[in-house]
Each structure stands twice: as structure tokens, then as C-alpha cells.
Amino acid sequence: MSKEVEPGATGRSGKRGNEVFWTHPTKPGIIIARAISAKIAKLDEARKPHAVAFGSICHLSQRMVKAIRLGFPKNAVGQKGANLFTKINMKNAVAEGIQTDPNTPVSMNKKAPEEFHARIHYDRLLVAQGSLEEPEVTLTIDKETRIATFTQESSIIEGAINEKNDRVYAVIYDTVAESCIIRELRQRGENGVTTILLPERYAPDNLAIYSFATTYRGDVASNSHCLASPTENEE
């Protein structure tokens, strides 16, 4: 329902909060305000899996925010890391919505997470994307000592988009604790080993681990490479 309001000035139109404003067509100085409907569109069986998958990728973007800021530098049109991360991983079908009980008909009156859960393919997840060459990094994990060892080899490719001083990073994400570590390793032109002692709450079997590189200034990144992923990854 619309209502008449008398603001301090005339000619106002637009949206503020949950109301839309426009000038009364026949009463000078009067502004009409109408509340926007708070009704949420119901999702059908075809759209609910996508909604759950999208929600899971958005949630990951919050949990991995520090890594994503490095791995997805703002692009030429001003898109920021979280948006770029969500866009590419949804495009690559990294997450899918799975019906929790396939024998129960989907109800239009229930929210998507009540009937579907997300399965994330961490081996396909990109935590960085760009035109830079990927670094050469390998990983071993000693489950008894809880030490992750990253071995890096110098990987300068003549004529490719890479420099000796590119920064190389490792990302360790516990898919159950939903906690993320981002650690700078070495520069691209260096050989060496970096060890990271895993926190007690990080279970080695639950880890998704990645490596990627950025330019020294951080304005361009490489695609990330998955070094390890959990076998089961449903939310």
C-alpha cells in the first residue's frame, strides 16, 4: 500500500531501505512512498541445487578471504576477489547441490538447505586465477609430526609471464574446522623447502592444500594448483 509523505524537498525519487519514493503526479510537493514486498520467491526443484551450491561457494569466500584477496587481484573493471572467486568456481561447477533424501518429494514451502546439501570438489577449486605461470611446488605431510613440507623448485620459463621475484604462496584449508592458513613460501627463482606445523585442530585427512604465485607487486596471479584434497567433502 502506498502512502503520502511530505519531505523537506520536492522531486525526490528512488529507493531507501525497504521503501520506494516517487513524486505525486498531481500534488506538487507531495512524495509517495511504497514499501517493497518482503516476500521471497520460492524455489522449485530445478533451482534449489544451484542455490545451495552458490551459497556454499559464497561461504567459502568468507572463510578463505585472506587467500582470495591475494589470489584474485582486483581486475580492470574493479571486480574484487570474492566476486571473482565465486564467479569462476560456479562456472567450473566446483560445488553441486545434492538432495538429502531423494525419496522425499521436493517441497516449494521449504528452504533449499532444508532439502539439499552442498558437495564441494576441492580438487577443482581455484583459490587463485590469472595469467602468471604456476610455480613448481610439491607437498608431503607427516601425519605423526603434523608437519607439512613444501618443496619448491626454481621455475623460470623464458618468454612466459613470470619473473624471478614472483611471490609463491601455500594455502591450507581445513574443510571441517573451516579454518584457513595462507603462507608465503619463496620467490619463484629460488629452490628450497618450507615446513609448516599444522595446528591441533587441523586434521590431515580433512585438508585442501593449494599453491599459486603472484607478481612481486601482487597485481597479477597464477592459477592455483591443488596439492591435496579430502576424499569426502559434503557440507
Short mmCIF file of C-alpha atoms in Angstrom, two decimals:
data_model
loop_
_atom_site.label_atom_id
_atom_site.label_comp_id
_atom_site.label_asym_id
_atom_site.label_seq_id
_atom_site.Cartn_x
_atom_site.Cartn_y
_atom_site.Cartn_z
CA MET A 1 0.00 0.00 0.00
CA SER A 2 1.26 3.49 -0.88
CA LYS A 3 1.30 6.44 1.49
CA GLU A 4 1.80 10.19 1.07
CA VAL A 5 4.76 11.80 2.80
CA GLU A 6 5.92 15.41 2.78
CA PRO A 7 9.70 15.58 2.66
CA GLY A 8 11.61 18.80 3.02
CA ALA A 9 12.17 19.00 -0.73
CA THR A 10 10.24 18.10 -3.86
CA GLY A 11 11.15 15.94 -6.84
CA ARG A 12 12.54 13.06 -4.83
CA SER A 13 12.51 9.57 -6.29
CA GLY A 14 14.39 6.33 -5.76
CA LYS A 15 14.82 3.73 -3.07
CA ARG A 16 15.78 3.94 0.59
CA GLY A 17 15.74 0.97 2.91
CA ASN A 18 12.56 -1.01 2.31
CA GLU A 19 10.69 1.86 0.61
CA VAL A 20 10.44 3.27 -2.92
CA PHE A 21 9.76 7.02 -3.39
CA TRP A 22 8.35 8.98 -6.31
CA THR A 23 6.76 12.40 -6.87
CA HIS A 24 2.95 12.58 -6.76
CA PRO A 25 1.72 13.14 -10.35
CA THR A 26 -0.94 15.76 -9.44
CA LYS A 27 0.00 17.14 -6.00
CA PRO A 28 3.10 19.37 -6.10
CA GLY A 29 5.42 18.90 -3.15
CA ILE A 30 4.00 15.50 -2.24
CA ILE A 31 6.14 12.38 -2.35
CA ILE A 32 4.64 8.90 -2.50
CA ALA A 33 6.31 6.10 -0.53
CA ARG A 34 5.58 2.43 -1.01
CA ALA A 35 7.05 -0.44 0.95
CA ILE A 36 8.87 -3.07 -1.07
CA SER A 37 7.42 -6.51 -0.66
CA ALA A 38 9.49 -8.65 1.69
CA LYS A 39 8.11 -11.81 0.12
CA ILE A 40 10.87 -14.17 -1.02
CA ALA A 41 10.37 -16.07 -4.24
CA LYS A 42 10.01 -19.79 -3.68
CA LEU A 43 12.47 -22.06 -5.40
CA ASP A 44 11.47 -25.16 -7.30
CA GLU A 45 13.28 -28.48 -7.57
CA ALA A 46 15.38 -27.30 -10.51
CA ARG A 47 16.65 -24.13 -8.82
CA LYS A 48 17.29 -25.33 -5.28
CA PRO A 49 20.51 -27.29 -6.06
CA HIS A 50 22.01 -24.19 -7.70
CA ALA A 51 21.03 -22.03 -4.72
CA VAL A 52 22.72 -24.42 -2.28
CA ALA A 53 25.84 -24.69 -4.45
CA PHE A 54 26.05 -20.90 -4.78
CA GLY A 55 25.65 -20.48 -1.04
CA SER A 56 28.46 -22.93 -0.31
CA ILE A 57 30.90 -21.10 -2.61
CA CYS A 58 29.95 -17.73 -1.07
CA HIS A 59 30.56 -19.24 2.38
CA LEU A 60 33.99 -20.48 1.26
CA SER A 61 34.84 -16.99 0.01
CA GLN A 62 34.36 -15.71 3.57
CA ARG A 63 36.36 -18.49 5.22
CA MET A 64 39.26 -18.18 2.73
CA VAL A 65 39.15 -14.40 2.40
CA LYS A 66 42.85 -13.69 3.01
CA ALA A 67 43.96 -16.20 0.39
CA ILE A 68 41.38 -14.98 -2.11
CA ARG A 69 42.48 -11.36 -1.78
CA LEU A 70 45.96 -12.42 -2.89
CA GLY A 71 44.84 -14.96 -5.48
CA PHE A 72 42.24 -12.76 -7.17
CA PRO A 73 43.63 -9.22 -7.55
CA LYS A 74 41.03 -6.61 -8.46
CA ASN A 75 40.55 -6.66 -12.24
CA ALA A 76 40.37 -3.82 -14.77
CA VAL A 77 36.65 -3.22 -14.21
CA GLY A 78 37.01 -3.17 -10.42
CA GLN A 79 35.66 -6.63 -9.56
CA LYS A 80 37.03 -7.77 -6.23
CA GLY A 81 38.42 -11.11 -5.11
CA ALA A 82 35.32 -12.66 -3.56
CA ASN A 83 33.18 -11.94 -6.62
CA LEU A 84 35.81 -13.30 -9.00
CA PHE A 85 36.32 -16.39 -6.81
CA THR A 86 32.59 -17.11 -6.74
CA LYS A 87 32.13 -16.50 -10.47
CA ILE A 88 34.89 -18.83 -11.71
CA ASN A 89 34.15 -21.63 -9.25
CA MET A 90 30.44 -21.60 -10.03
CA LYS A 91 31.27 -21.62 -13.75
CA ASN A 92 33.53 -24.65 -13.22
CA ALA A 93 30.80 -26.50 -11.26
CA VAL A 94 33.07 -26.85 -8.23
CA ALA A 95 30.01 -27.17 -5.98
CA GLU A 96 26.80 -29.08 -6.56
CA GLY A 97 23.55 -29.29 -4.64
CA ILE A 98 22.61 -32.82 -3.57
CA GLN A 99 19.13 -33.76 -2.39
CA THR A 100 19.44 -35.06 1.15
CA ASP A 101 16.56 -37.52 0.85
CA PRO A 102 15.98 -38.42 -2.82
CA ASN A 103 12.88 -40.45 -1.87
CA THR A 104 11.06 -37.42 -0.49
CA PRO A 105 9.39 -35.04 -2.99
CA VAL A 106 10.80 -31.52 -3.01
CA SER A 107 8.51 -29.00 -1.33
CA MET A 108 8.09 -25.45 -2.58
CA ASN A 109 7.39 -24.40 1.02
CA LYS A 110 10.79 -25.45 2.35
CA LYS A 111 14.05 -23.56 2.06
CA ALA A 112 16.72 -25.06 -0.16
CA PRO A 113 19.14 -26.00 2.70
CA GLU A 114 16.35 -27.98 4.38
CA GLU A 115 16.25 -30.42 1.48
CA PHE A 116 19.65 -30.10 -0.20
CA HIS A 117 23.27 -30.03 0.91
CA ALA A 118 26.40 -28.98 -0.96
CA ARG A 119 29.17 -31.19 -2.25
CA ILE A 120 32.37 -29.29 -2.97
CA HIS A 121 35.02 -30.70 -5.28
CA TYR A 122 38.09 -29.23 -3.60
CA ASP A 123 40.39 -30.76 -6.18
CA ARG A 124 38.81 -28.43 -8.78
CA LEU A 125 38.55 -25.35 -6.57
CA LEU A 126 40.54 -22.30 -7.68
CA VAL A 127 41.82 -20.10 -4.86
CA ALA A 128 43.78 -18.02 -7.38
CA GLN A 129 43.42 -17.25 -11.07
CA GLY A 130 45.46 -15.33 -13.59
CA SER A 131 47.87 -15.31 -16.50
CA LEU A 132 51.03 -15.83 -14.46
CA GLU A 133 52.83 -19.18 -14.80
CA GLU A 134 52.12 -21.64 -11.99
CA PRO A 135 55.03 -22.30 -9.62
CA GLU A 136 56.69 -25.69 -9.14
CA VAL A 137 55.70 -26.85 -5.66
CA THR A 138 55.29 -30.35 -4.20
CA LEU A 139 53.88 -31.36 -0.83
CA THR A 140 54.40 -34.09 1.76
CA ILE A 141 52.58 -34.38 5.08
CA ASP A 142 53.86 -36.32 8.08
CA LYS A 143 50.68 -37.18 9.98
CA GLU A 144 52.57 -38.18 13.13
CA THR A 145 54.55 -34.95 13.50
CA ARG A 146 51.80 -32.87 11.87
CA ILE A 147 54.32 -31.17 9.60
CA ALA A 148 53.52 -30.13 6.04
CA THR A 149 56.62 -29.82 3.86
CA PHE A 150 56.55 -27.72 0.70
CA THR A 151 59.42 -28.30 -1.73
CA GLN A 152 59.88 -25.57 -4.29
CA GLU A 153 61.98 -25.66 -7.46
CA SER A 154 63.06 -22.64 -9.46
CA SER A 155 60.70 -22.39 -12.43
CA ILE A 156 61.60 -19.55 -14.74
CA ILE A 157 60.25 -20.10 -18.26
CA GLU A 158 61.87 -17.88 -20.87
CA GLY A 159 59.32 -15.88 -22.84
CA ALA A 160 56.44 -16.68 -20.46
CA ILE A 161 54.69 -14.41 -17.98
CA ASN A 162 56.91 -14.93 -14.95
CA GLU A 163 59.77 -13.23 -13.11
CA LYS A 164 62.39 -14.46 -10.64
CA ASN A 165 60.92 -12.32 -7.86
CA ASP A 166 57.33 -13.59 -8.21
CA ARG A 167 55.96 -14.50 -4.78
CA VAL A 168 54.87 -18.10 -4.19
CA TYR A 169 52.16 -18.95 -1.66
CA ALA A 170 50.66 -22.01 0.01
CA VAL A 171 47.06 -22.21 1.21
CA ILE A 172 45.97 -24.79 3.79
CA TYR A 173 42.24 -25.10 4.41
CA ASP A 174 40.63 -27.48 6.90
CA THR A 175 37.29 -28.37 5.32
CA VAL A 176 35.73 -29.40 8.65
CA ALA A 177 37.12 -26.75 11.01
CA GLU A 178 36.62 -24.20 8.18
CA SER A 179 39.88 -22.53 9.01
CA CYS A 180 42.48 -21.26 6.55
CA ILE A 181 46.24 -20.64 6.64
CA ILE A 182 47.98 -18.59 3.95
CA ARG A 183 51.78 -18.72 4.00
CA GLU A 184 54.32 -17.13 1.68
CA LEU A 185 56.94 -19.67 0.63
CA ARG A 186 59.80 -18.36 -1.53
CA GLN A 187 60.32 -16.35 -4.66
CA ARG A 188 59.90 -18.15 -7.98
CA GLY A 189 63.61 -18.12 -8.79
CA GLU A 190 64.56 -19.91 -5.56
CA ASN A 191 64.90 -23.57 -4.64
CA GLY A 192 64.10 -24.59 -1.10
CA VAL A 193 61.93 -26.27 1.48
CA THR A 194 59.36 -24.66 3.78
CA THR A 195 57.79 -26.55 6.68
CA ILE A 196 54.55 -25.65 8.43
CA LEU A 197 53.46 -27.19 11.72
CA LEU A 198 49.73 -27.85 11.49
CA PRO A 199 47.57 -26.61 14.37
CA GLU A 200 45.99 -29.31 16.55
CA ARG A 201 42.50 -28.59 15.19
CA TYR A 202 43.68 -29.27 11.62
CA ALA A 203 43.08 -32.93 10.71
CA PRO A 204 45.44 -34.02 7.88
CA ASP A 205 42.69 -36.07 6.20
CA ASN A 206 40.41 -33.01 6.03
CA LEU A 207 42.86 -30.66 4.34
CA ALA A 208 42.62 -28.99 0.95
CA ILE A 209 46.02 -27.52 0.08
CA TYR A 210 46.98 -25.27 -2.82
CA SER A 211 49.92 -23.31 -4.23
CA PHE A 212 49.98 -20.29 -6.52
CA ALA A 213 52.14 -17.32 -7.43
CA THR A 214 51.69 -13.58 -7.76
CA THR A 215 53.87 -10.86 -9.18
CA TYR A 216 56.07 -9.13 -6.63
CA ARG A 217 53.58 -6.22 -6.53
CA GLY A 218 50.63 -8.62 -6.26
CA ASP A 219 48.72 -7.21 -9.24
CA VAL A 220 48.69 -10.46 -11.26
CA ALA A 221 48.29 -14.05 -10.05
CA SER A 222 48.67 -17.55 -11.47
CA ASN A 223 46.02 -20.23 -11.38
CA SER A 224 46.22 -22.20 -8.17
CA HIS A 225 47.26 -25.84 -8.15
CA CYS A 226 45.66 -28.36 -5.79
CA LEU A 227 48.35 -30.26 -3.87
CA ALA A 228 45.98 -32.25 -1.63
CA SER A 229 42.23 -32.62 -1.15
CA PRO A 230 39.95 -34.58 1.22
CA THR A 231 38.13 -37.62 -0.09
CA GLU A 232 34.77 -36.64 1.36
CA ASN A 233 33.68 -33.03 1.16
CA GLU A 234 29.98 -32.60 1.69
CA GLU A 235 28.51 -29.79 3.75
#
